[in-house]
Amino acid sequence: IDLATLPELRMTGNQTRQVVEGEGFTLVMDMEAGTIASLTYGDRTVIDSADGEVRGPLLNVYRAPVNNDKYVERAWREAGLDRLKYEVVRCEIVDVDPRVVTIETRIIARGKGDSQFIHDARWTILGDRRIHVQIDLSGNDGSFGEPNS
């Protein structure tokens, strides 16, 4: 990407919300929740947290079990994978350029007992409306119902 060709961004905000505006889009990052609070492209709202509930992307490791998951469904539920609680350890702006803003987050997603995931994300917002997200994910011992051999 040739950064010199990208439109410039404007950034405003405070400790709890950062607003990144570019040509035709506005992104609001909730620094306390560690995710996007709202995202609008032109007149189209893609993510909206108007009612106060942050609905931006968050780690979700659970999915509805299907027939061949019956041997792990109980373990998944006992580990609390369907009810993760999120703790934002870090959410900070690490780079501001007139055409690129980078925000890094670290969130611990906890299930029951010692079930947890460490979710690191690097959000790169480009002046041309693109958002790149790099995710690093690690969990505890991985014993969430491994298939029987």
Tab-separated table of N, CA and C in Angstrom:
chain	number	residue	atom	x	y	z
A	1	ILE	N	0.847	-1.177	0.000
A	1	ILE	CA	0.000	0.000	0.000
A	1	ILE	C	0.893	1.242	0.000
A	2	ASP	N	0.642	2.094	-0.947
A	2	ASP	CA	1.362	3.366	-1.003
A	2	ASP	C	0.599	4.369	-0.146
A	3	LEU	N	1.089	4.599	1.074
A	3	LEU	CA	0.391	5.465	2.021
A	3	LEU	C	0.183	6.880	1.488
A	4	ALA	N	1.085	7.345	0.671
A	4	ALA	CA	0.985	8.710	0.152
A	4	ALA	C	-0.259	8.902	-0.708
A	5	THR	N	-0.807	7.828	-1.248
A	5	THR	CA	-1.991	7.934	-2.108
A	5	THR	C	-3.303	7.872	-1.323
A	6	LEU	N	-3.235	7.568	-0.033
A	6	LEU	CA	-4.451	7.450	0.770
A	6	LEU	C	-4.963	8.811	1.214
A	7	PRO	N	-6.293	8.963	1.316
A	7	PRO	CA	-6.841	10.200	1.880
A	7	PRO	C	-6.452	10.344	3.351
A	8	GLU	N	-6.437	11.564	3.824
A	8	GLU	CA	-6.069	11.809	5.223
A	8	GLU	C	-7.230	11.496	6.163
A	9	LEU	N	-6.871	11.169	7.393
A	9	LEU	CA	-7.828	10.870	8.453
A	9	LEU	C	-7.843	12.012	9.464
A	10	ARG	N	-8.963	12.136	10.165
A	10	ARG	CA	-9.071	13.063	11.287
A	10	ARG	C	-9.375	12.234	12.528
A	11	MET	N	-8.743	12.586	13.623
A	11	MET	CA	-8.934	11.820	14.845
A	11	MET	C	-9.257	12.757	15.997
A	12	THR	N	-10.323	12.406	16.728
A	12	THR	CA	-10.725	13.160	17.909
A	12	THR	C	-11.155	12.158	18.968
A	13	GLY	N	-11.375	12.611	20.163
A	13	GLY	CA	-11.892	11.708	21.181
A	13	GLY	C	-11.304	11.966	22.545
A	14	ASN	N	-11.503	10.966	23.408
A	14	ASN	CA	-11.029	11.051	24.788
A	14	ASN	C	-10.601	9.656	25.243
A	15	GLN	N	-10.451	9.459	26.534
A	15	GLN	CA	-9.968	8.164	27.034
A	15	GLN	C	-10.941	7.026	26.791
A	16	THR	N	-12.228	7.310	26.673
A	16	THR	CA	-13.207	6.235	26.516
A	16	THR	C	-13.627	5.991	25.078
A	17	ARG	N	-13.574	7.005	24.242
A	17	ARG	CA	-13.980	6.867	22.839
A	17	ARG	C	-13.013	7.627	21.944
A	18	GLN	N	-12.586	6.973	20.873
A	18	GLN	CA	-11.763	7.621	19.864
A	18	GLN	C	-12.527	7.583	18.546
A	19	VAL	N	-12.586	8.719	17.875
A	19	VAL	CA	-13.304	8.832	16.616
A	19	VAL	C	-12.291	9.017	15.494
A	20	VAL	N	-12.371	8.155	14.491
A	20	VAL	CA	-11.520	8.248	13.311
A	20	VAL	C	-12.436	8.534	12.131
A	21	GLU	N	-12.204	9.661	11.457
A	21	GLU	CA	-13.032	10.040	10.319
A	21	GLU	C	-12.176	10.159	9.078
A	22	GLY	N	-12.724	9.672	7.984
A	22	GLY	CA	-12.068	9.777	6.696
A	22	GLY	C	-13.103	10.116	5.642
A	23	GLU	N	-12.676	10.101	4.395
A	23	GLU	CA	-13.599	10.397	3.302
A	23	GLU	C	-14.691	9.335	3.254
A	24	GLY	N	-15.896	9.709	3.660
A	24	GLY	CA	-17.030	8.802	3.536
A	24	GLY	C	-17.196	7.786	4.640
A	25	PHE	N	-16.450	7.886	5.724
A	25	PHE	CA	-16.651	6.929	6.819
A	25	PHE	C	-16.283	7.541	8.165
A	26	THR	N	-16.919	6.975	9.200
A	26	THR	CA	-16.615	7.343	10.583
A	26	THR	C	-16.578	6.083	11.414
A	27	LEU	N	-15.499	5.901	12.159
A	27	LEU	CA	-15.336	4.759	13.053
A	27	LEU	C	-15.173	5.304	14.464
A	28	VAL	N	-15.928	4.734	15.403
A	28	VAL	CA	-15.784	5.090	16.805
A	28	VAL	C	-15.305	3.851	17.540
A	29	MET	N	-14.154	3.969	18.181
A	29	MET	CA	-13.573	2.865	18.944
A	29	MET	C	-13.883	3.090	20.415
A	30	ASP	N	-14.528	2.101	21.028
A	30	ASP	CA	-14.791	2.152	22.469
A	30	ASP	C	-13.552	1.616	23.161
A	31	MET	N	-12.804	2.490	23.789
A	31	MET	CA	-11.526	2.121	24.386
A	31	MET	C	-11.712	1.280	25.653
A	32	GLU	N	-12.880	1.355	26.284
A	32	GLU	CA	-13.151	0.552	27.475
A	32	GLU	C	-13.581	-0.866	27.102
A	33	ALA	N	-14.294	-1.011	25.983
A	33	ALA	CA	-14.737	-2.330	25.531
A	33	ALA	C	-13.705	-2.986	24.624
A	34	GLY	N	-12.763	-2.205	24.086
A	34	GLY	CA	-11.724	-2.755	23.229
A	34	GLY	C	-12.209	-3.163	21.854
A	35	THR	N	-13.286	-2.529	21.377
A	35	THR	CA	-13.814	-2.863	20.063
A	35	THR	C	-14.524	-1.658	19.457
A	36	ILE	N	-14.997	-1.834	18.238
A	36	ILE	CA	-15.682	-0.763	17.526
A	36	ILE	C	-17.057	-0.537	18.139
A	37	ALA	N	-17.344	0.715	18.495
A	37	ALA	CA	-18.660	1.073	19.020
A	37	ALA	C	-19.616	1.417	17.887
A	38	SER	N	-19.099	2.061	16.848
A	38	SER	CA	-19.931	2.336	15.680
A	38	SER	C	-19.050	2.500	14.446
A	39	LEU	N	-19.644	2.156	13.320
A	39	LEU	CA	-18.952	2.257	12.037
A	39	LEU	C	-19.985	2.635	10.996
A	40	THR	N	-19.724	3.747	10.305
A	40	THR	CA	-20.650	4.241	9.289
A	40	THR	C	-19.869	4.505	8.014
A	41	TYR	N	-20.411	3.998	6.905
A	41	TYR	CA	-19.885	4.282	5.572
A	41	TYR	C	-20.938	5.122	4.854
A	42	GLY	N	-20.651	6.389	4.603
A	42	GLY	CA	-21.651	7.263	3.992
A	42	GLY	C	-22.856	7.362	4.906
A	43	ASP	N	-24.018	7.044	4.373
A	43	ASP	CA	-25.253	7.060	5.160
A	43	ASP	C	-25.590	5.687	5.732
A	44	ARG	N	-24.754	4.705	5.499
A	44	ARG	CA	-25.044	3.329	5.914
A	44	ARG	C	-24.312	2.991	7.216
A	45	THR	N	-25.079	2.683	8.256
A	45	THR	CA	-24.511	2.277	9.536
A	45	THR	C	-24.277	0.773	9.510
A	46	VAL	N	-23.036	0.376	9.728
A	46	VAL	CA	-22.666	-1.035	9.698
A	46	VAL	C	-22.654	-1.613	11.117
A	47	ILE	N	-22.143	-0.851	12.063
A	47	ILE	CA	-22.139	-1.229	13.484
A	47	ILE	C	-22.716	-0.048	14.245
A	48	ASP	N	-23.670	-0.336	15.140
A	48	ASP	CA	-24.316	0.725	15.897
A	48	ASP	C	-24.450	0.308	17.347
A	49	SER	N	-24.021	1.166	18.234
A	49	SER	CA	-24.159	0.919	19.670
A	49	SER	C	-24.980	2.027	20.308
A	50	ALA	N	-25.963	2.518	19.575
A	50	ALA	CA	-26.736	3.669	20.016
A	50	ALA	C	-27.451	3.442	21.341
A	51	ASP	N	-27.836	2.208	21.625
A	51	ASP	CA	-28.566	1.939	22.867
A	51	ASP	C	-27.633	1.740	24.057
A	52	GLY	N	-26.344	1.976	23.851
A	52	GLY	CA	-25.381	1.854	24.942
A	52	GLY	C	-24.689	0.507	25.007
A	53	GLU	N	-25.188	-0.480	24.294
A	53	GLU	CA	-24.555	-1.800	24.280
A	53	GLU	C	-23.580	-1.865	23.105
A	54	VAL	N	-22.316	-2.106	23.409
A	54	VAL	CA	-21.300	-2.164	22.357
A	54	VAL	C	-21.491	-3.450	21.576
A	55	ARG	N	-21.622	-3.321	20.270
A	55	ARG	CA	-21.891	-4.480	19.419
A	55	ARG	C	-20.767	-4.754	18.422
A	56	GLY	N	-19.628	-4.151	18.629
A	56	GLY	CA	-18.521	-4.377	17.712
A	56	GLY	C	-18.006	-5.794	17.822
A	57	PRO	N	-17.075	-6.157	16.970
A	57	PRO	CA	-16.554	-7.521	16.968
A	57	PRO	C	-15.883	-7.888	18.292
A	58	LEU	N	-16.275	-9.022	18.852
A	58	LEU	CA	-15.654	-9.595	20.043
A	58	LEU	C	-15.410	-11.078	19.785
A	59	LEU	N	-14.427	-11.622	20.446
A	59	LEU	CA	-14.112	-13.036	20.293
A	59	LEU	C	-15.309	-13.895	20.694
A	60	ASN	N	-15.645	-14.836	19.831
A	60	ASN	CA	-16.693	-15.806	20.114
A	60	ASN	C	-16.161	-17.167	19.686
A	61	VAL	N	-15.900	-18.041	20.641
A	61	VAL	CA	-15.340	-19.357	20.322
A	61	VAL	C	-16.397	-20.448	20.311
A	62	TYR	N	-17.622	-20.086	20.634
A	62	TYR	CA	-18.690	-21.075	20.716
A	62	TYR	C	-19.521	-21.060	19.437
A	63	ARG	N	-20.006	-22.211	19.067
A	63	ARG	CA	-20.972	-22.322	17.987
A	63	ARG	C	-21.984	-23.378	18.396
A	64	ALA	N	-23.127	-23.318	17.819
A	64	ALA	CA	-24.153	-24.309	18.144
A	64	ALA	C	-23.653	-25.691	17.733
A	65	PRO	N	-23.700	-26.643	18.640
A	65	PRO	CA	-23.229	-27.983	18.313
A	65	PRO	C	-24.123	-28.660	17.271
A	66	VAL	N	-23.514	-29.453	16.423
A	66	VAL	CA	-24.251	-30.283	15.463
A	66	VAL	C	-24.128	-31.736	15.913
A	67	ASN	N	-24.756	-32.636	15.200
A	67	ASN	CA	-24.808	-34.044	15.621
A	67	ASN	C	-23.452	-34.638	15.985
A	68	ASN	N	-22.433	-34.409	15.179
A	68	ASN	CA	-21.134	-35.028	15.459
A	68	ASN	C	-20.338	-34.279	16.530
A	69	ASP	N	-20.957	-33.276	17.187
A	69	ASP	CA	-20.332	-32.579	18.310
A	69	ASP	C	-20.866	-33.069	19.651
A	70	LYS	N	-21.721	-34.060	19.631
A	70	LYS	CA	-22.376	-34.479	20.876
A	70	LYS	C	-21.377	-34.913	21.945
A	71	TYR	N	-20.215	-35.379	21.534
A	71	TYR	CA	-19.209	-35.811	22.507
A	71	TYR	C	-18.478	-34.641	23.169
A	72	VAL	N	-18.608	-33.416	22.627
A	72	VAL	CA	-17.931	-32.256	23.213
A	72	VAL	C	-18.890	-31.179	23.718
A	73	GLU	N	-20.153	-31.296	23.382
A	73	GLU	CA	-21.096	-30.236	23.750
A	73	GLU	C	-21.105	-29.962	25.249
A	74	ARG	N	-21.134	-31.000	26.034
A	74	ARG	CA	-21.166	-30.827	27.487
A	74	ARG	C	-19.884	-30.139	27.991
A	75	ALA	N	-18.756	-30.571	27.479
A	75	ALA	CA	-17.479	-29.967	27.890
A	75	ALA	C	-17.421	-28.490	27.503
A	76	TRP	N	-17.930	-28.156	26.328
A	76	TRP	CA	-17.942	-26.749	25.904
A	76	TRP	C	-18.762	-25.908	26.871
A	77	ARG	N	-19.940	-26.409	27.208
A	77	ARG	CA	-20.827	-25.657	28.109
A	77	ARG	C	-20.238	-25.587	29.525
A	78	GLU	N	-19.662	-26.699	29.993
A	78	GLU	CA	-19.050	-26.704	31.326
A	78	GLU	C	-17.870	-25.739	31.403
A	79	ALA	N	-17.178	-25.559	30.285
A	79	ALA	CA	-16.058	-24.607	30.234
A	79	ALA	C	-16.549	-23.170	30.079
A	80	GLY	N	-17.851	-22.993	29.869
A	80	GLY	CA	-18.412	-21.647	29.735
A	80	GLY	C	-18.103	-20.979	28.414
A	81	LEU	N	-17.809	-21.767	27.378
A	81	LEU	CA	-17.457	-21.176	26.092
A	81	LEU	C	-18.630	-20.439	25.456
A	82	ASP	N	-19.841	-20.747	25.908
A	82	ASP	CA	-21.029	-20.076	25.376
A	82	ASP	C	-21.382	-18.811	26.155
A	83	ARG	N	-20.625	-18.489	27.189
A	83	ARG	CA	-20.910	-17.322	28.031
A	83	ARG	C	-19.622	-16.631	28.467
A	84	LEU	N	-18.764	-16.306	27.539
A	84	LEU	CA	-17.494	-15.672	27.882
A	84	LEU	C	-17.712	-14.289	28.489
A	85	LYS	N	-16.876	-13.954	29.442
A	85	LYS	CA	-16.830	-12.626	30.050
A	85	LYS	C	-15.531	-11.976	29.586
A	86	TYR	N	-15.602	-10.715	29.232
A	86	TYR	CA	-14.463	-10.029	28.631
A	86	TYR	C	-13.842	-9.022	29.593
A	87	GLU	N	-12.529	-9.076	29.678
A	87	GLU	CA	-11.768	-8.098	30.464
A	87	GLU	C	-10.762	-7.433	29.532
A	88	VAL	N	-10.911	-6.126	29.362
A	88	VAL	CA	-9.986	-5.387	28.506
A	88	VAL	C	-8.748	-5.057	29.332
A	89	VAL	N	-7.641	-5.643	28.944
A	89	VAL	CA	-6.371	-5.419	29.630
A	89	VAL	C	-5.688	-4.178	29.059
A	90	ARG	N	-5.830	-4.015	27.745
A	90	ARG	CA	-5.166	-2.889	27.081
A	90	ARG	C	-5.930	-2.519	25.821
A	91	CYS	N	-6.093	-1.240	25.608
A	91	CYS	CA	-6.642	-0.709	24.363
A	91	CYS	C	-6.007	0.656	24.183
A	92	GLU	N	-5.081	0.731	23.218
A	92	GLU	CA	-4.351	1.985	23.073
A	92	GLU	C	-4.018	2.274	21.625
A	93	ILE	N	-3.902	3.544	21.352
A	93	ILE	CA	-3.480	3.995	20.032
A	93	ILE	C	-1.965	3.892	20.011
A	94	VAL	N	-1.447	3.126	19.064
A	94	VAL	CA	-0.002	2.925	19.025
A	94	VAL	C	0.668	3.661	17.872
A	95	ASP	N	-0.126	4.101	16.899
A	95	ASP	CA	0.466	4.809	15.775
A	95	ASP	C	-0.599	5.700	15.147
A	96	VAL	N	-0.247	6.954	14.954
A	96	VAL	CA	-1.135	7.880	14.269
A	96	VAL	C	-0.330	8.531	13.158
A	97	ASP	N	-0.818	8.368	11.956
A	97	ASP	CA	-0.224	8.960	10.771
A	97	ASP	C	-1.372	9.709	10.100
A	98	PRO	N	-1.119	10.717	9.314
A	98	PRO	CA	-2.248	11.405	8.682
A	98	PRO	C	-3.165	10.485	7.863
A	99	ARG	N	-2.656	9.328	7.451
A	99	ARG	CA	-3.438	8.439	6.589
A	99	ARG	C	-3.707	7.055	7.185
A	100	VAL	N	-3.128	6.794	8.366
A	100	VAL	CA	-3.267	5.477	9.000
A	100	VAL	C	-3.313	5.662	10.519
A	101	VAL	N	-4.251	4.963	11.154
A	101	VAL	CA	-4.317	4.937	12.618
A	101	VAL	C	-4.268	3.469	13.034
A	102	THR	N	-3.435	3.160	14.033
A	102	THR	CA	-3.323	1.788	14.521
A	102	THR	C	-3.672	1.759	16.005
A	103	ILE	N	-4.570	0.840	16.347
A	103	ILE	CA	-5.003	0.647	17.726
A	103	ILE	C	-4.755	-0.811	18.093
A	104	GLU	N	-4.152	-1.035	19.246
A	104	GLU	CA	-3.903	-2.403	19.710
A	104	GLU	C	-4.726	-2.677	20.953
A	105	THR	N	-5.266	-3.895	21.014
A	105	THR	CA	-6.052	-4.313	22.170
A	105	THR	C	-5.583	-5.668	22.677
A	106	ARG	N	-5.762	-5.871	23.958
A	106	ARG	CA	-5.587	-7.189	24.572
A	106	ARG	C	-6.805	-7.409	25.460
A	107	ILE	N	-7.528	-8.468	25.160
A	107	ILE	CA	-8.734	-8.808	25.909
A	107	ILE	C	-8.600	-10.237	26.402
A	108	ILE	N	-8.912	-10.450	27.659
A	108	ILE	CA	-8.982	-11.812	28.187
A	108	ILE	C	-10.452	-12.205	28.198
A	109	ALA	N	-10.752	-13.283	27.502
A	109	ALA	CA	-12.116	-13.803	27.443
A	109	ALA	C	-12.156	-15.031	28.346
A	110	ARG	N	-12.928	-14.931	29.425
A	110	ARG	CA	-12.960	-15.998	30.419
A	110	ARG	C	-14.264	-16.767	30.364
A	111	GLY	N	-14.135	-18.083	30.454
A	111	GLY	CA	-15.286	-18.951	30.617
A	111	GLY	C	-15.409	-19.294	32.087
A	112	LYS	N	-15.739	-20.541	32.372
A	112	LYS	CA	-15.829	-20.990	33.766
A	112	LYS	C	-14.503	-21.616	34.188
A	113	GLY	N	-14.269	-21.621	35.495
A	113	GLY	CA	-13.036	-22.227	36.008
A	113	GLY	C	-11.827	-21.531	35.436
A	114	ASP	N	-10.893	-22.321	34.915
A	114	ASP	CA	-9.686	-21.716	34.355
A	114	ASP	C	-9.733	-21.609	32.827
A	115	SER	N	-10.922	-21.727	32.244
A	115	SER	CA	-11.068	-21.581	30.787
A	115	SER	C	-10.914	-20.118	30.401
A	116	GLN	N	-9.928	-19.837	29.582
A	116	GLN	CA	-9.739	-18.463	29.136
A	116	GLN	C	-8.956	-18.407	27.841
A	117	PHE	N	-9.133	-17.290	27.158
A	117	PHE	CA	-8.406	-17.011	25.919
A	117	PHE	C	-7.818	-15.614	26.036
A	118	ILE	N	-6.610	-15.454	25.536
A	118	ILE	CA	-5.997	-14.133	25.440
A	118	ILE	C	-6.095	-13.737	23.974
A	119	HIS	N	-6.769	-12.622	23.745
A	119	HIS	CA	-7.094	-12.167	22.404
A	119	HIS	C	-6.396	-10.835	22.159
A	120	ASP	N	-5.351	-10.867	21.353
A	120	ASP	CA	-4.635	-9.648	20.985
A	120	ASP	C	-5.071	-9.247	19.578
A	121	ALA	N	-5.400	-7.986	19.400
A	121	ALA	CA	-5.813	-7.502	18.079
A	121	ALA	C	-5.070	-6.213	17.757
A	122	ARG	N	-4.739	-6.080	16.491
A	122	ARG	CA	-4.102	-4.858	15.979
A	122	ARG	C	-5.017	-4.341	14.866
A	123	TRP	N	-5.702	-3.249	15.156
A	123	TRP	CA	-6.650	-2.633	14.230
A	123	TRP	C	-5.916	-1.552	13.446
A	124	THR	N	-5.848	-1.665	12.134
A	124	THR	CA	-5.212	-0.659	11.297
A	124	THR	C	-6.288	-0.039	10.417
A	125	ILE	N	-6.548	1.244	10.634
A	125	ILE	CA	-7.591	1.960	9.908
A	125	ILE	C	-6.901	2.819	8.857
A	126	LEU	N	-7.253	2.593	7.611
A	126	LEU	CA	-6.627	3.295	6.498
A	126	LEU	C	-7.535	4.404	5.978
A	127	GLY	N	-6.936	5.432	5.421
A	127	GLY	CA	-7.684	6.564	4.907
A	127	GLY	C	-8.618	6.233	3.764
A	128	ASP	N	-8.454	5.084	3.136
A	128	ASP	CA	-9.328	4.707	2.017
A	128	ASP	C	-10.506	3.833	2.459
A	129	ARG	N	-10.834	3.854	3.752
A	129	ARG	CA	-11.982	3.152	4.336
A	129	ARG	C	-11.695	1.713	4.745
A	130	ARG	N	-10.544	1.205	4.428
A	130	ARG	CA	-10.251	-0.185	4.791
A	130	ARG	C	-9.830	-0.283	6.252
A	131	ILE	N	-10.200	-1.410	6.861
A	131	ILE	CA	-9.794	-1.710	8.229
A	131	ILE	C	-9.169	-3.096	8.204
A	132	HIS	N	-7.922	-3.169	8.600
A	132	HIS	CA	-7.228	-4.456	8.697
A	132	HIS	C	-7.165	-4.829	10.172
A	133	VAL	N	-7.471	-6.084	10.473
A	133	VAL	CA	-7.388	-6.554	11.852
A	133	VAL	C	-6.512	-7.794	11.878
A	134	GLN	N	-5.442	-7.725	12.646
A	134	GLN	CA	-4.555	-8.876	12.842
A	134	GLN	C	-4.849	-9.429	14.223
A	135	ILE	N	-5.140	-10.719	14.295
A	135	ILE	CA	-5.535	-11.359	15.549
A	135	ILE	C	-4.492	-12.389	15.964
A	136	ASP	N	-4.131	-12.362	17.225
A	136	ASP	CA	-3.335	-13.419	17.847
A	136	ASP	C	-4.165	-13.946	19.001
A	137	LEU	N	-4.343	-15.261	19.025
A	137	LEU	CA	-5.209	-15.869	20.015
A	137	LEU	C	-4.495	-17.033	20.676
A	138	SER	N	-4.559	-17.057	21.996
A	138	SER	CA	-4.016	-18.207	22.715
A	138	SER	C	-4.994	-18.557	23.821
A	139	GLY	N	-5.005	-19.838	24.178
A	139	GLY	CA	-5.903	-20.306	25.228
A	139	GLY	C	-5.118	-21.033	26.285
A	140	ASN	N	-5.867	-21.538	27.256
A	140	ASN	CA	-5.177	-22.323	28.275
A	140	ASN	C	-4.860	-23.705	27.714
A	141	ASP	N	-5.061	-24.752	28.435
A	141	ASP	CA	-4.556	-26.066	28.020
A	141	ASP	C	-5.285	-26.704	26.838
A	142	GLY	N	-6.356	-26.096	26.358
A	142	GLY	CA	-7.028	-26.625	25.179
A	142	GLY	C	-7.911	-27.829	25.431
A	143	SER	N	-8.230	-28.133	26.657
A	143	SER	CA	-9.021	-29.331	26.945
A	143	SER	C	-10.508	-29.017	26.960
A	144	PHE	N	-11.008	-28.507	25.866
A	144	PHE	CA	-12.428	-28.169	25.763
A	144	PHE	C	-13.174	-29.266	25.024
A	145	GLY	N	-12.925	-30.488	25.381
A	145	GLY	CA	-13.638	-31.583	24.753
A	145	GLY	C	-12.972	-32.045	23.483
A	146	GLU	N	-11.743	-32.461	23.585
A	146	GLU	CA	-11.046	-32.994	22.428
A	146	GLU	C	-11.717	-34.279	21.957
A	147	PRO	N	-11.742	-34.535	20.662
A	147	PRO	CA	-12.365	-35.751	20.162
A	147	PRO	C	-11.700	-36.998	20.757
A	148	ASN	N	-12.507	-38.001	20.982
A	148	ASN	CA	-11.978	-39.272	21.470
A	148	ASN	C	-11.315	-40.012	20.332
A	149	SER	N	-10.156	-40.567	20.596
A	149	SER	CA	-9.438	-41.311	19.540
A	149	SER	C	-9.784	-42.774	19.614
